[in-house]
Coordinates of C-alpha atoms and ligand atoms in Angstrom, one line a residue:
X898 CA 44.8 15.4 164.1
X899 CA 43.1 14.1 161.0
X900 CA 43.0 17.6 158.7
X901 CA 40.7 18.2 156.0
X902 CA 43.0 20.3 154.7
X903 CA 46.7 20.7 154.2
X904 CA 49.0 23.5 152.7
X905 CA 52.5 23.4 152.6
X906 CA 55.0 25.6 151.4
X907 CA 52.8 26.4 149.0
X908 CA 53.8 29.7 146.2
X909 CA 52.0 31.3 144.0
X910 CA 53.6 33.5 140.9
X911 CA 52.9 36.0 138.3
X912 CA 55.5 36.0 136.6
X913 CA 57.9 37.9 138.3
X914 CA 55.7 38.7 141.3
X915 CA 55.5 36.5 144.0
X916 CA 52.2 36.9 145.6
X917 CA 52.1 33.7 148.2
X918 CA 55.5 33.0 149.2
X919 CA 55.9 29.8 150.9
X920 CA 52.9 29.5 152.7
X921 CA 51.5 26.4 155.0
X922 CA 48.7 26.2 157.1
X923 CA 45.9 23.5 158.2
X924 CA 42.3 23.0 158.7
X925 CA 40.1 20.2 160.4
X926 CA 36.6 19.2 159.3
X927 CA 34.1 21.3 161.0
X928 CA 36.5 24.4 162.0
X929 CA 36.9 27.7 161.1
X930 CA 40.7 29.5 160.4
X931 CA 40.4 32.9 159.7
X932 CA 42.6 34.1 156.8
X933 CA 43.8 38.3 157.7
X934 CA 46.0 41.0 156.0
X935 CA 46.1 43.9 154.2
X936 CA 44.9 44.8 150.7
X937 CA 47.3 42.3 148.2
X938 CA 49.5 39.9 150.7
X939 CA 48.0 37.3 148.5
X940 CA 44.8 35.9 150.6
X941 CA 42.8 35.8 147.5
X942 CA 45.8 33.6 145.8
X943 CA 46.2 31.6 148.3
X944 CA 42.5 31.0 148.8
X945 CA 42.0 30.2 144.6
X946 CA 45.1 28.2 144.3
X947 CA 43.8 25.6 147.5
X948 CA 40.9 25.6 145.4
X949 CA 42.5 24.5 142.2
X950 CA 42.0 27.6 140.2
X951 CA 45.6 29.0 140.4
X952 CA 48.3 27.0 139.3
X953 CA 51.0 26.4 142.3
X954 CA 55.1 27.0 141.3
X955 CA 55.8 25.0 144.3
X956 CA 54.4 23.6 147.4
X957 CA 51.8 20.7 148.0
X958 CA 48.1 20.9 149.0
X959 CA 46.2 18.0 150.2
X960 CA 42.3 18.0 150.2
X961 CA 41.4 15.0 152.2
X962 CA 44.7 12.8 151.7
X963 CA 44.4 13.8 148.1
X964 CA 47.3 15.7 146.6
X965 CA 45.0 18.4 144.7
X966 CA 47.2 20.2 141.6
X967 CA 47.5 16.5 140.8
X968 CA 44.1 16.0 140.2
X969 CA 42.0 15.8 136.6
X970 CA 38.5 14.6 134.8
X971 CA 36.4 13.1 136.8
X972 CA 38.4 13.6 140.7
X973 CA 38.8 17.1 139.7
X974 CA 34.9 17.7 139.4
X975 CA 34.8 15.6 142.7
X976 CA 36.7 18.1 144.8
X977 CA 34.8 21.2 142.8
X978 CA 32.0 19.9 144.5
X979 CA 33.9 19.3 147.7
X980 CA 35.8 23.0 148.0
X981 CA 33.4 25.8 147.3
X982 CA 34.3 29.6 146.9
X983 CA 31.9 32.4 148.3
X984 CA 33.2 35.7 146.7
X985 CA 33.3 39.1 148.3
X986 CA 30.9 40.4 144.8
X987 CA 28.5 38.1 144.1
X988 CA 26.8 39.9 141.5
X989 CA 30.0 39.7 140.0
X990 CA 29.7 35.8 139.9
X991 CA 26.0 35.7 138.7
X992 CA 25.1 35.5 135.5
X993 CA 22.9 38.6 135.1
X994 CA 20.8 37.3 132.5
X995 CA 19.8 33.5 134.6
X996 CA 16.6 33.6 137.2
X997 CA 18.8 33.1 140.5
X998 CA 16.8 30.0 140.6
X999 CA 18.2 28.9 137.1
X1000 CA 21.9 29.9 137.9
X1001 CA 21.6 27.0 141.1
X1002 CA 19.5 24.3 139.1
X1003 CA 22.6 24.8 136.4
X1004 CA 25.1 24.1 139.2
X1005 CA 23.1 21.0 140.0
X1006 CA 22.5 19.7 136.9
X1007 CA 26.2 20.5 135.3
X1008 CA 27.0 18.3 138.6
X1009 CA 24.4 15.9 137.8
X1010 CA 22.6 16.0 141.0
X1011 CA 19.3 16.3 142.3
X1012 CA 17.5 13.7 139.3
X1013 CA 15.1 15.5 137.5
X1014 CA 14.3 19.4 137.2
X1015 CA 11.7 19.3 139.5
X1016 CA 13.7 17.5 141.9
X1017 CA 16.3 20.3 141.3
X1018 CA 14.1 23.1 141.7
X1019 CA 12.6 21.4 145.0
X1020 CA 16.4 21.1 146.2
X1021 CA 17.4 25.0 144.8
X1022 CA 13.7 26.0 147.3
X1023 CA 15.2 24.2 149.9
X1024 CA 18.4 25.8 149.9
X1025 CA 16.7 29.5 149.4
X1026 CA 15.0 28.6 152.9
X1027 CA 17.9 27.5 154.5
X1028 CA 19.6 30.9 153.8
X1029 CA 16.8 32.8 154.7
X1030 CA 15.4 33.7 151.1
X1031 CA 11.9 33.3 149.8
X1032 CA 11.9 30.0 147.6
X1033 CA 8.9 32.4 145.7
X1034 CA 12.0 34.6 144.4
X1035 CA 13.8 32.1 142.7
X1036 CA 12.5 33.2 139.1
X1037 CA 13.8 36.6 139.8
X1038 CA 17.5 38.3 138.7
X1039 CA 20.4 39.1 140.2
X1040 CA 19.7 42.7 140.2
X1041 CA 16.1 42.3 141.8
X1042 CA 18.1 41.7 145.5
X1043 CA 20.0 43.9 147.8
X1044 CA 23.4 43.1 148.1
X1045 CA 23.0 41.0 151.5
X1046 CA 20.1 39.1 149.9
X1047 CA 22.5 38.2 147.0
X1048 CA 25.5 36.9 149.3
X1049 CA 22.3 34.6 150.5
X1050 CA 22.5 33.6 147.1
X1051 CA 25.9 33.1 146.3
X1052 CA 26.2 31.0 150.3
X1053 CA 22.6 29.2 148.6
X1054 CA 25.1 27.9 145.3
X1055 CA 27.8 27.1 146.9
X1056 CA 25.8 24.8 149.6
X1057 CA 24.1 23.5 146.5
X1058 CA 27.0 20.6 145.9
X1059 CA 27.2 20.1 149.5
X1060 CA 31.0 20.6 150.5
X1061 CA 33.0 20.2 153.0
X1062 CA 35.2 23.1 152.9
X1063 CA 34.0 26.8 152.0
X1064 CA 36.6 29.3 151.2
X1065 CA 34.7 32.6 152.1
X1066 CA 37.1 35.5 150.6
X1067 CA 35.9 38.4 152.4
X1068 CA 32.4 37.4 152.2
X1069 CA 30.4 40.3 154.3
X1070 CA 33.4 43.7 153.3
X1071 CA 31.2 44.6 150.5
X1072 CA 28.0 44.8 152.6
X1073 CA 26.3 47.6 155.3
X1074 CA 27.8 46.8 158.4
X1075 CA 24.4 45.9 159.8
X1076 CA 24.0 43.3 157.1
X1077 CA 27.5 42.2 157.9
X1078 CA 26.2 40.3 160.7
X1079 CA 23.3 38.8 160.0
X1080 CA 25.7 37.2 156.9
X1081 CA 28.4 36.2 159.8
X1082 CA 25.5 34.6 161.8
X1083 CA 24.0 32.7 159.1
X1084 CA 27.7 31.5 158.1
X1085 CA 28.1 30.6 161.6
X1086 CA 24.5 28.2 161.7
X1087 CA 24.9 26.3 158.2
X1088 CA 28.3 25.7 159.9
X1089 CA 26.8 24.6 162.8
X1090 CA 24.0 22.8 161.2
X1091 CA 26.4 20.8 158.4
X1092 CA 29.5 20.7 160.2
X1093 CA 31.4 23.0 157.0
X1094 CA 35.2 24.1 157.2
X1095 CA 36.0 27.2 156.5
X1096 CA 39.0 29.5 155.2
X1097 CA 37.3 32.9 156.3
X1098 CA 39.8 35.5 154.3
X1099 CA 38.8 38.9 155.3
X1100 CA 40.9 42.2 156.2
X1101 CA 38.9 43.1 158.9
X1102 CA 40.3 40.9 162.5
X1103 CA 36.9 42.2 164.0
X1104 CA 35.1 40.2 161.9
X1105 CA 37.3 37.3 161.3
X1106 CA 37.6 37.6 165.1
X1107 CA 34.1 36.6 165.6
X1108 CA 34.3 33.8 162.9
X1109 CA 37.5 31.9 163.9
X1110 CA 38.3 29.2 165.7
X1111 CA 42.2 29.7 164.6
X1112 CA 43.7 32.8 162.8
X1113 CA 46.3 33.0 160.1
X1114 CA 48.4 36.4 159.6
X1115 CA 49.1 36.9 156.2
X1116 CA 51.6 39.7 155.6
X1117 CA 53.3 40.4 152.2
X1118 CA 52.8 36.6 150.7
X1119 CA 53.3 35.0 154.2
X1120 CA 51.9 34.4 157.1
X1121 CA 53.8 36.1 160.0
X1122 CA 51.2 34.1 162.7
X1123 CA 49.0 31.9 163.8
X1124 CA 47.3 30.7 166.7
X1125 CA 44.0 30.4 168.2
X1126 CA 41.9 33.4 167.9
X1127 CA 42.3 34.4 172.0
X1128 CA 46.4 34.0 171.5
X1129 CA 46.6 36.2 168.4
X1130 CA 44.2 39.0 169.1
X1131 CA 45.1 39.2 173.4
X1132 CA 48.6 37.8 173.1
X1133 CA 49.7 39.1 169.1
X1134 CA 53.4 37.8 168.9
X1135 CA 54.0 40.0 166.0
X1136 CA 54.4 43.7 164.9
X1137 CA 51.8 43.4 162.4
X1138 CA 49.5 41.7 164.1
X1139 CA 49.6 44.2 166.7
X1140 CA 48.9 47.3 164.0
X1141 CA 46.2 45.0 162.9
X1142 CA 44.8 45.0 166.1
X1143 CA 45.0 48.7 166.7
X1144 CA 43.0 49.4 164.8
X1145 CA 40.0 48.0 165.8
X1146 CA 40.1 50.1 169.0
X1147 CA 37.5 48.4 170.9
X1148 CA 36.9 44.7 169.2
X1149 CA 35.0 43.2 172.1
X1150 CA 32.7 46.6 171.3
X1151 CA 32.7 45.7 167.4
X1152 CA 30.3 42.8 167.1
X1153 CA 28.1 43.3 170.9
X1154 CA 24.6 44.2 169.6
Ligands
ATP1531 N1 45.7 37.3 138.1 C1 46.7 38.1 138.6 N2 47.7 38.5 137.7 C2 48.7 39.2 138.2 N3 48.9 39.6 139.4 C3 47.9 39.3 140.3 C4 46.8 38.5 139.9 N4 46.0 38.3 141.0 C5 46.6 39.0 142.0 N5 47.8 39.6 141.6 C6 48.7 40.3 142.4 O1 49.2 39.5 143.5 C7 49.2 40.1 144.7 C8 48.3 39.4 145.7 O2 47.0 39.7 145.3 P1 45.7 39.0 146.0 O3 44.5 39.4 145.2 O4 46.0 37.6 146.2 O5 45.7 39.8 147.4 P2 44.6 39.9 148.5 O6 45.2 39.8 149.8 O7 43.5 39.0 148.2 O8 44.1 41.5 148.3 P3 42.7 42.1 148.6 O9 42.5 42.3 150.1 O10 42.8 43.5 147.9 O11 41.7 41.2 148.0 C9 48.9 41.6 144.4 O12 50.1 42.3 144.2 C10 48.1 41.5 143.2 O13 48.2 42.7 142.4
MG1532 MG1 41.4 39.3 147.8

């Protein structure tokens, strides 16, 4: 299998603390692995350092054939634009005093894409529509939009530079749980419709459950299992993954609107 993505071994240290200890794990163009476990096992680590914004102490992580901690300049700026984050806040990651609209022409422009700012604003309206926003409310602020409306946004940025790979980290646990879906669904369609990869961290199997192709346990800086999503939430090899899985009483109930 030709994988878009390739982590091995890879560790991640605070000083003393090791937060990702040893941990490898694969992803194809166009597919989903869903990245679960508790508060701190390191999924946000991990997810940073294949991203390039956490140094590794060890291990290797290829981003299409391309060793990525070795990267610098003008390849590094390449694979920004190829790996995206979508955080859990993203008010957190706006800049409260930018028009939403601004904050994405920035992206484009700091990426030099899109031509003139016309041309960028025409490609920031298009990407509102595409996540279900008004292209009208792209001269408003960050703090003008309800919580799901602003994940819209952050999804709307990081589509701007068209990746390949989004690393959602627990992209819909700070929303309503009705809004929860209608993020999960919209993930699900730009996936569809642009053939994205995605490392879906959550804490939640439920949801990662309905967004996986493949899931990843992640249990005190390693991951403990993996599988397809049927073998690890009907057939869970280990104890963890079965407490995990207890406590979603009824999963097939969870997400059947
Ligand atoms: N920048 C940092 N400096 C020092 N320690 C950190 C840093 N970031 C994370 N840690 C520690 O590393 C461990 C793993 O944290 P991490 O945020 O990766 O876990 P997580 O699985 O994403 O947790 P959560 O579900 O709460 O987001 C934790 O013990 C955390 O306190
Ligand atoms: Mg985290």
């Amino acid at each position: 299998m030709n994988n878009l993505l390739t982590v091995e071994k890879v560790r991640v240290c605070y000083g003393e603390l090791e937060a990702v200890r040893g941990v490898s794990l694969s992803l194809a163009a166009g597919e989903t692995l869903g990245l679960v476990g508790e508060s701190g096992c390191g999924k946000s680590s991990l997810g940073r350092a294949i991203l390039a914004l956490e140094r590794i102490a060890s291990g290797k992580i290829e981003f299409n054939g391309t060793v990525v901690s070795s990267l610098k300049g003008a390849a590094l700026k390449q694979f920004r634009r190829q790996a995206q984050m979508v955080f859990q806040d993203p008010f957190g990651s706006l800049n409260p005093r930018l028009s939403v609209g601004a904050a994405i022409e920035e992206v484009l422009f700091v990426h030099g894409i899109g031509g003139s700012r016309a041309a960028r604003r025409e490609r920031a309206a298009a990407l509102f529509e595409d996540v279900g926003l008004e292209p009208d409310w792209l001269s408003r602020y960050p703090h003008e939009f309800s919580g799901g409306q602003r994940q819209r946004i952050g999804i709307a940025r990081a589509l701007s530079l068209e990746p390949k790979l989004l690393v959602a980290d627990e992209p819909v646990s700070a929303l309503d749980v009705s809004v929860q879906a209608d993020i999960i669904q919209l993930l699900k369609r730009i996936q569809r419709d642009r053939g994205l990869a995605y490392l879906f961290v959550g804490h939640d199997l439920a949801v990662v459950r309905e967004m996986s192709n493949r899931i990843a346990v992640m249990y005190k800086g390693e991951i403990v299992e993996t599988g397809t999503t049927d073998q690890v939430c009907d057939n869970p090899q280990h104890a963890y993954t079965q407490k995990l899985l207890s406590a979603v009483p009824d999963i097939d109930k969870a997400f059947a609107q």
